[in-house]
Short mmCIF file of C-alpha atoms and ligand atoms in Angstrom, two decimals:
data_model
loop_
_atom_site.label_atom_id
_atom_site.label_comp_id
_atom_site.label_asym_id
_atom_site.label_seq_id
_atom_site.Cartn_x
_atom_site.Cartn_y
_atom_site.Cartn_z
CA UNK A 993 66.46 85.32 92.64
CA UNK A 994 69.04 84.01 90.16
CA UNK A 995 69.73 87.57 89.09
CA UNK A 996 70.24 88.65 92.71
CA UNK A 997 72.69 85.82 93.45
CA UNK A 998 74.57 86.60 90.25
CA UNK A 999 74.88 90.25 91.29
CA UNK A 1000 76.07 89.21 94.74
CA UNK A 1001 78.60 86.83 93.15
CA UNK A 1002 80.01 89.60 90.94
CA UNK A 1003 80.13 92.02 93.88
CA UNK A 1004 81.93 89.54 96.13
CA UNK A 1005 84.40 88.83 93.35
CA UNK A 1006 85.33 92.47 92.93
CA UNK A 1007 85.70 92.92 96.68
CA UNK A 1008 87.61 89.73 97.40
CA UNK A 1009 89.64 89.17 94.28
CA UNK A 1010 92.25 91.26 92.64
CA UNK A 1011 91.79 92.77 89.24
CA UNK A 1012 93.92 91.53 86.35
CA UNK A 1013 95.37 94.29 84.16
CA UNK A 1014 96.67 93.32 80.73
CA UNK A 1015 98.60 96.05 78.95
CA UNK A 1016 100.59 96.24 75.72
CA UNK A 1017 103.54 98.58 75.79
CA UNK A 1018 106.00 99.60 73.09
CA UNK A 1019 109.47 101.10 73.32
CA UNK A 1020 109.99 103.67 70.59
CA UNK A 1021 112.75 105.92 69.30
CA UNK A 1022 112.24 109.64 69.08
CA UNK A 1023 113.24 113.12 70.10
CA UNK A 1024 112.27 114.86 73.32
CA UNK A 1025 112.33 118.63 73.49
CA UNK A 1026 113.66 119.19 77.02
CA UNK A 1027 114.17 122.90 76.29
CA UNK A 1028 113.94 124.76 72.95
CA UNK A 1029 117.70 124.55 72.49
CA UNK A 1030 117.91 120.97 73.71
CA UNK A 1031 116.37 118.23 71.58
CA UNK A 1032 117.36 114.88 73.01
CA UNK A 1033 117.33 111.44 71.39
CA UNK A 1034 115.32 109.22 73.73
CA UNK A 1035 113.55 105.87 73.96
CA UNK A 1036 109.98 106.32 75.12
CA UNK A 1037 107.61 103.77 76.62
CA UNK A 1038 104.52 104.00 74.39
CA UNK A 1039 106.43 106.73 72.55
CA UNK A 1040 106.43 109.18 75.42
CA UNK A 1041 108.75 110.61 78.10
CA UNK A 1042 107.81 110.24 80.94
CA UNK A 1043 106.29 106.84 80.11
CA UNK A 1044 102.56 106.21 80.60
CA UNK A 1045 101.18 106.24 84.14
CA UNK A 1046 100.28 102.79 85.42
CA UNK A 1047 97.77 103.01 88.26
CA UNK A 1048 96.53 99.84 90.00
CA UNK A 1049 95.47 98.60 93.42
CA UNK A 1050 97.53 96.61 95.93
CA UNK A 1051 97.07 92.91 95.20
CA UNK A 1052 96.15 93.38 91.52
CA UNK A 1053 97.81 91.21 88.89
CA UNK A 1054 99.64 92.77 85.97
CA UNK A 1055 100.49 91.31 82.59
CA UNK A 1056 102.50 93.75 80.52
CA UNK A 1057 103.60 92.73 77.04
CA UNK A 1058 106.47 94.89 75.84
CA UNK A 1059 107.41 95.25 72.17
CA UNK A 1060 110.86 96.68 71.51
CA UNK A 1061 110.60 98.86 68.40
CA UNK A 1062 114.07 100.38 68.82
CA UNK A 1063 117.45 99.23 67.51
CA UNK A 1064 119.02 98.30 70.88
CA UNK A 1065 118.02 95.80 73.63
CA UNK A 1066 116.04 96.88 76.71
CA UNK A 1067 114.12 95.46 79.69
CA UNK A 1068 111.69 96.80 82.29
CA UNK A 1069 112.48 96.69 85.99
CA UNK A 1070 109.48 97.34 88.25
CA UNK A 1071 111.17 99.36 90.94
CA UNK A 1072 109.61 98.69 94.35
CA UNK A 1073 107.66 95.58 93.39
CA UNK A 1074 108.86 92.74 95.62
CA UNK A 1075 108.27 90.01 92.98
CA UNK A 1076 107.51 87.30 95.54
CA UNK A 1077 107.82 83.97 93.68
CA UNK A 1078 108.20 85.89 90.40
CA UNK A 1079 111.85 86.90 90.52
CA UNK A 1080 112.22 86.23 86.79
CA UNK A 1081 109.97 89.25 86.23
CA UNK A 1082 112.41 91.65 87.89
CA UNK A 1083 113.72 92.90 84.55
CA UNK A 1084 117.47 92.70 85.04
CA UNK A 1085 119.31 91.61 81.87
CA UNK A 1086 121.51 88.51 82.22
CA UNK A 1087 120.38 88.04 85.82
CA UNK A 1088 116.62 87.46 85.66
CA UNK A 1089 116.05 87.40 81.89
CA UNK A 1090 117.70 87.96 78.53
CA UNK A 1091 117.24 91.53 77.33
CA UNK A 1092 114.42 92.14 74.85
CA UNK A 1093 116.11 92.35 71.47
CA UNK A 1094 114.95 94.77 68.74
CA UNK A 1095 111.67 93.53 67.27
CA UNK A 1096 111.04 91.07 70.13
CA UNK A 1097 108.40 91.04 72.83
CA UNK A 1098 108.44 89.96 76.47
CA UNK A 1099 105.51 89.59 78.87
CA UNK A 1100 105.99 90.61 82.48
CA UNK A 1101 103.53 88.90 84.85
CA UNK A 1102 103.53 89.87 88.50
CA UNK A 1103 101.41 90.97 91.42
CA UNK A 1104 101.37 94.57 92.65
CA UNK A 1105 102.41 93.31 96.07
CA UNK A 1106 103.67 96.59 97.50
CA UNK A 1107 101.58 99.78 97.65
CA UNK A 1108 102.56 103.38 97.07
CA UNK A 1109 104.63 105.49 94.69
CA UNK A 1110 106.63 103.02 92.63
CA UNK A 1111 108.21 103.37 89.24
CA UNK A 1112 109.44 101.36 86.31
CA UNK A 1113 112.54 101.75 84.18
CA UNK A 1114 114.83 99.98 81.75
CA UNK A 1115 117.68 98.03 83.36
CA UNK A 1116 120.06 97.88 80.40
CA UNK A 1117 122.90 100.42 80.66
CA UNK A 1118 120.89 102.27 83.29
CA UNK A 1119 123.19 105.29 83.42
CA UNK A 1120 122.34 106.02 79.80
CA UNK A 1121 118.91 104.43 79.15
CA UNK A 1122 117.25 105.72 82.32
CA UNK A 1123 119.57 108.55 83.27
CA UNK A 1124 119.62 110.22 79.89
CA UNK A 1125 117.18 108.61 77.46
CA UNK A 1126 113.86 108.81 79.26
CA UNK A 1127 113.17 105.12 79.88
CA UNK A 1128 111.07 105.54 83.01
CA UNK A 1129 107.50 105.99 84.19
CA UNK A 1130 105.35 105.92 87.32
CA UNK A 1131 103.63 102.89 88.81
CA UNK A 1132 101.14 104.00 91.45
CA UNK A 1133 99.69 101.25 93.60
CA UNK A 1134 96.73 102.31 95.78
CA UNK A 1135 97.00 100.75 99.25
CA UNK A 1136 94.35 98.41 100.62
CA UNK A 1137 94.53 100.29 103.94
CA UNK A 1138 95.32 103.96 103.40
CA UNK A 1139 96.39 106.12 106.37
CA UNK A 1140 93.82 108.72 107.49
CA UNK A 1141 95.31 111.77 105.75
CA UNK A 1142 95.49 109.99 102.38
CA UNK A 1143 91.70 109.97 102.33
CA UNK A 1144 91.65 113.77 102.57
CA UNK A 1145 93.74 114.28 99.40
CA UNK A 1146 91.74 115.86 96.56
CA UNK A 1147 94.60 116.51 94.13
CA UNK A 1148 97.42 114.20 93.12
CA UNK A 1149 100.62 115.72 91.76
CA UNK A 1150 103.62 113.76 90.47
CA UNK A 1151 107.00 115.47 90.17
CA UNK A 1152 109.80 113.41 88.62
CA UNK A 1153 113.26 114.95 88.50
CA UNK A 1154 115.85 114.08 85.88
CA UNK A 1155 119.12 115.42 84.51
CA UNK A 1156 120.45 115.71 80.97
CA UNK A 1157 123.93 115.91 79.47
CA UNK A 1158 123.64 118.03 76.33
CA UNK A 1159 126.96 116.79 74.91
CA UNK A 1160 125.42 113.39 74.04
CA UNK A 1161 121.90 114.57 73.14
CA UNK A 1162 122.25 113.46 69.54
CA UNK A 1163 124.04 110.11 69.98
CA UNK A 1164 122.35 106.92 71.12
CA UNK A 1165 124.80 104.61 72.87
CA UNK A 1166 126.75 107.41 74.48
CA UNK A 1167 126.58 109.08 77.87
CA UNK A 1168 126.32 108.10 81.50
CA UNK A 1169 130.06 108.07 82.07
CA UNK A 1170 130.94 108.98 85.69
CA UNK A 1171 132.92 111.94 84.41
CA UNK A 1172 130.21 113.30 82.14
CA UNK A 1173 128.35 116.34 83.39
CA UNK A 1174 124.64 117.01 83.48
CA UNK A 1175 123.88 120.57 82.39
CA UNK A 1176 120.07 120.54 82.08
CA UNK A 1177 117.56 119.54 84.77
CA UNK A 1178 113.86 118.93 84.45
CA UNK A 1179 110.57 118.19 86.18
CA UNK A 1180 108.50 115.61 84.29
CA UNK A 1181 110.88 115.90 81.34
CA UNK A 1182 110.93 119.65 80.75
CA UNK A 1183 113.11 122.44 82.08
CA UNK A 1184 111.77 125.76 83.39
CA UNK A 1185 110.39 127.96 81.88
CA UNK A 1186 109.22 125.44 79.28
CA UNK A 1187 107.23 123.29 81.72
CA UNK A 1188 103.83 124.09 83.20
CA UNK A 1189 102.42 125.92 86.21
CA UNK A 1190 100.54 123.89 88.79
CA UNK A 1191 97.16 125.46 89.49
CA UNK A 1192 95.62 124.94 92.93
CA UNK A 1193 92.86 126.51 94.97
CA UNK A 1194 92.61 127.38 98.64
CA UNK A 1195 91.51 124.34 100.61
CA UNK A 1196 93.06 121.78 98.26
CA UNK A 1197 94.86 118.94 99.97
CA UNK A 1198 97.63 118.07 97.53
CA UNK A 1199 99.68 114.92 97.58
CA UNK A 1200 103.07 115.54 96.01
CA UNK A 1201 104.64 112.30 94.87
CA UNK A 1202 108.32 113.05 94.34
CA UNK A 1203 110.66 110.82 92.35
CA UNK A 1204 114.37 111.41 91.81
CA UNK A 1205 114.93 109.67 88.47
CA UNK A 1206 118.46 110.64 87.55
CA UNK A 1207 119.55 113.52 89.71
CA UNK A 1208 119.69 114.16 93.41
CA UNK A 1209 117.12 116.66 94.55
CA UNK A 1210 116.47 119.05 97.44
CA UNK A 1211 112.78 119.78 96.83
CA UNK A 1212 111.57 123.09 98.24
CA UNK A 1213 108.08 124.57 98.11
CA UNK A 1214 107.73 128.22 99.13
CA UNK A 1215 104.94 129.41 101.43
CA UNK A 1216 103.93 126.01 102.83
CA UNK A 1217 105.14 123.30 105.13
CA UNK A 1218 104.92 119.80 103.76
CA UNK A 1219 103.98 116.76 105.79
CA UNK A 1220 106.23 113.90 104.71
CA UNK A 1221 104.05 110.79 104.93
CA UNK A 1222 105.59 108.06 102.76
CA UNK A 1223 109.07 106.89 101.78
CA UNK A 1224 109.53 104.56 98.80
CA UNK A 1225 105.84 103.76 98.81
CA UNK A 1226 105.39 102.85 102.45
CA UNK A 1227 103.76 105.01 105.15
CA UNK A 1228 106.08 106.41 107.84
CA UNK A 1229 105.30 105.50 111.43
CA UNK A 1230 106.01 109.14 112.35
CA UNK A 1231 105.22 111.59 109.53
CA UNK A 1232 107.26 114.79 109.85
CA UNK A 1233 107.18 118.40 108.66
CA UNK A 1234 109.69 119.79 106.17
CA UNK A 1235 110.20 122.70 103.81
CA UNK A 1236 113.11 121.03 102.02
CA UNK A 1237 112.94 117.35 101.13
CA UNK A 1238 116.15 115.66 100.02
CA UNK A 1239 115.97 112.72 97.64
CA UNK A 1240 118.77 110.55 96.28
CA UNK A 1241 118.47 108.96 92.86
CA UNK A 1242 115.75 106.33 92.78
CA UNK A 1243 114.04 107.52 95.95
CA UNK A 1244 110.38 108.42 96.24
CA UNK A 1245 108.94 110.63 98.93
CA UNK A 1246 105.26 111.53 99.31
CA UNK A 1247 104.36 114.78 101.03
CA UNK A 1248 100.89 116.10 101.71
CA UNK A 1249 100.28 119.83 101.68
CA UNK A 1250 97.22 121.83 102.72
CA UNK A 1251 96.98 124.70 100.26
CA UNK A 1252 96.11 127.46 102.74
CA UNK A 1253 98.21 130.39 101.57
CA UNK A 1254 96.88 131.96 98.33
CA UNK A 1255 99.53 133.48 96.12
CA UNK A 1256 102.11 132.50 93.56
CA UNK A 1257 104.87 130.28 94.87
CA UNK A 1258 108.10 128.97 93.48
CA UNK A 1259 108.70 125.28 93.72
CA UNK A 1260 112.25 124.19 93.00
CA UNK A 1261 115.22 121.96 93.50
CA UNK A 1262 117.42 123.72 96.06
CA UNK A 1263 120.64 122.23 94.67
CA UNK A 1264 121.37 125.60 93.15
CA UNK A 1265 123.05 124.64 89.89
CA UNK A 1266 119.98 122.49 89.09
CA UNK A 1267 118.02 125.71 88.55
CA UNK A 1268 119.70 126.74 85.33
CA UNK A 1269 119.68 125.62 81.72
CA UNK A 1270 123.37 125.02 81.08
CA UNK A 1271 124.20 127.92 83.39
CA UNK A 1272 121.42 130.22 82.17
CA UNK A 1273 119.09 131.29 85.01
CA UNK A 1274 116.23 130.84 85.62
CA UNK A 1275 115.82 127.31 84.35
CA UNK A 1276 116.07 123.67 85.25
CA UNK A 1277 114.12 121.87 87.96
CA UNK A 1278 111.80 124.75 88.79
CA UNK A 1279 108.06 125.37 88.43
CA UNK A 1280 105.45 127.69 89.87
CA UNK A 1281 102.40 126.94 91.95
CA UNK A 1282 99.61 129.36 91.06
CA UNK A 1283 96.53 129.73 93.22
CA UNK A 1284 93.40 130.32 91.16
CA UNK A 1285 92.16 133.93 91.00
CA UNK A 1286 95.53 135.54 91.76
CA UNK A 1287 95.99 138.45 89.40
CA UNK A 1288 98.79 138.06 86.84
CA UNK A 1289 100.70 141.31 86.64
CA UNK A 1290 102.57 142.30 83.48
CA UNK A 1291 105.95 141.59 85.06
CA UNK A 1292 105.06 138.01 85.97
CA UNK A 1293 107.49 135.73 84.12
CA UNK A 1294 104.68 133.28 83.30
CA UNK A 1295 101.93 135.84 82.67
CA UNK A 1296 100.88 134.28 79.37
CA UNK A 1297 101.97 130.74 80.13
CA UNK A 1298 99.51 128.08 79.03
CA UNK A 1299 98.67 125.49 81.68
CA UNK A 1300 99.23 121.93 80.46
CA UNK A 1301 96.32 120.21 82.10
CA UNK A 1302 97.79 116.78 82.81
CA UNK A 1303 101.43 117.84 83.16
CA UNK A 1304 101.50 116.65 86.78
CA UNK A 1305 99.32 113.57 86.11
CA UNK A 1306 96.49 115.07 88.21
CA UNK A 1307 93.89 114.27 85.51
CA UNK A 1308 95.27 110.78 84.83
CA UNK A 1309 95.21 109.97 88.54
CA UNK A 1310 91.45 110.67 88.59
CA UNK A 1311 90.76 108.15 85.81
CA UNK A 1312 89.79 104.54 86.53
CA UNK A 1313 92.67 102.16 87.29
CA UNK A 1314 94.71 101.15 84.26
CA UNK A 1315 97.40 102.53 81.98
CA UNK A 1316 97.15 106.17 80.93
CA UNK A 1317 99.01 107.66 77.99
CA UNK A 1318 99.60 111.39 78.04
CA UNK A 1319 99.63 113.13 74.64
CA UNK A 1320 101.55 116.06 76.16
CA UNK A 1321 104.55 113.78 76.74
CA UNK A 1322 104.67 112.35 73.18
CA UNK A 1323 108.13 112.28 71.64
CA UNK A 1324 108.69 113.08 67.98
CA UNK A 1325 109.43 109.93 65.95
CA UNK A 1326 112.90 110.08 64.42
CA UNK A 1327 111.71 109.67 60.84
CA UNK A 1328 109.40 112.66 61.12
CA UNK A 1329 112.21 114.66 62.68
CA UNK A 1330 114.49 113.84 59.72
CA UNK A 1331 111.73 114.82 57.25
CA UNK A 1332 111.25 118.13 59.08
CA UNK A 1333 114.98 118.89 58.90
CA UNK A 1334 115.05 118.07 55.17
CA UNK A 1335 112.06 120.33 54.55
CA UNK A 1336 113.80 123.18 56.36
CA UNK A 1337 116.91 122.80 54.19
CA UNK A 1338 115.00 122.74 50.88
CU1 LIG B 617 117.00 100.33 77.72
#
């Protein structure tokens, strides 16, 4: 009897009360290989770009303790979280808090009060730290009341678009000037053809969560119409069909696609100069959707391309709620990089 009531008590608690997630996060210095000829000095949350995926449920409480292991100050802004009665957790330096100095920690405590595709990023010198140095990651908040089509989704795919200015790749503290020019563009931190194919099968219902981190985007998927269902996390009262989805910097759009057209399909930013690596085509914010079992002919540009399993966070999104690092996104620590260079010279 006592055992039964205890079980009931635990069950009621999990149903009625939010979960508390306590995470430790670091900010680390390192190098990100955006393309083989573009190694970029970045700051990575948990030493990776994109930062780790944080996946929680609407109403959950978060406590994130951030340790700044770099040589410049940073913060974290939780973009989309409303911070009701917790405005000091909004992560804006000199407005809601003092920036986290090198070697210091800061604990962000807040409720995941808004559902959907959210993100987090540094709010110090945003044009450089977020725009060019990789200080961003995804915060996915599952809704308490999903709309009907969300329940049909069997594959989650996150595509985050960012731009890079190669002229400041090697110099922290530079870049982000209005007159500076981005010449490399990427999806989840890597430019085509150095990123990964997305493998799907007929019948999949894929939710594309699109985020424009630091470049405007005109997202186009060949061979399929996309049903646009959510904007900045919230469900639209009238979802609509599109084959090009425009996003301005900071925006998130969710689109659900029924994979019903087997083949090999290009998936790209339709702002044309975003599809090159410093003018060299093909490159930039481009990747390919491959249906399983489609033959790969010799002339296929990605015939021997290895699929990076969690490149689009599909595996991480299947894991239990929490914070998920992704070894594929690890940056190379600066010290190691220096050692490697020295070795090469000797
Ligand atoms: Cu920063």
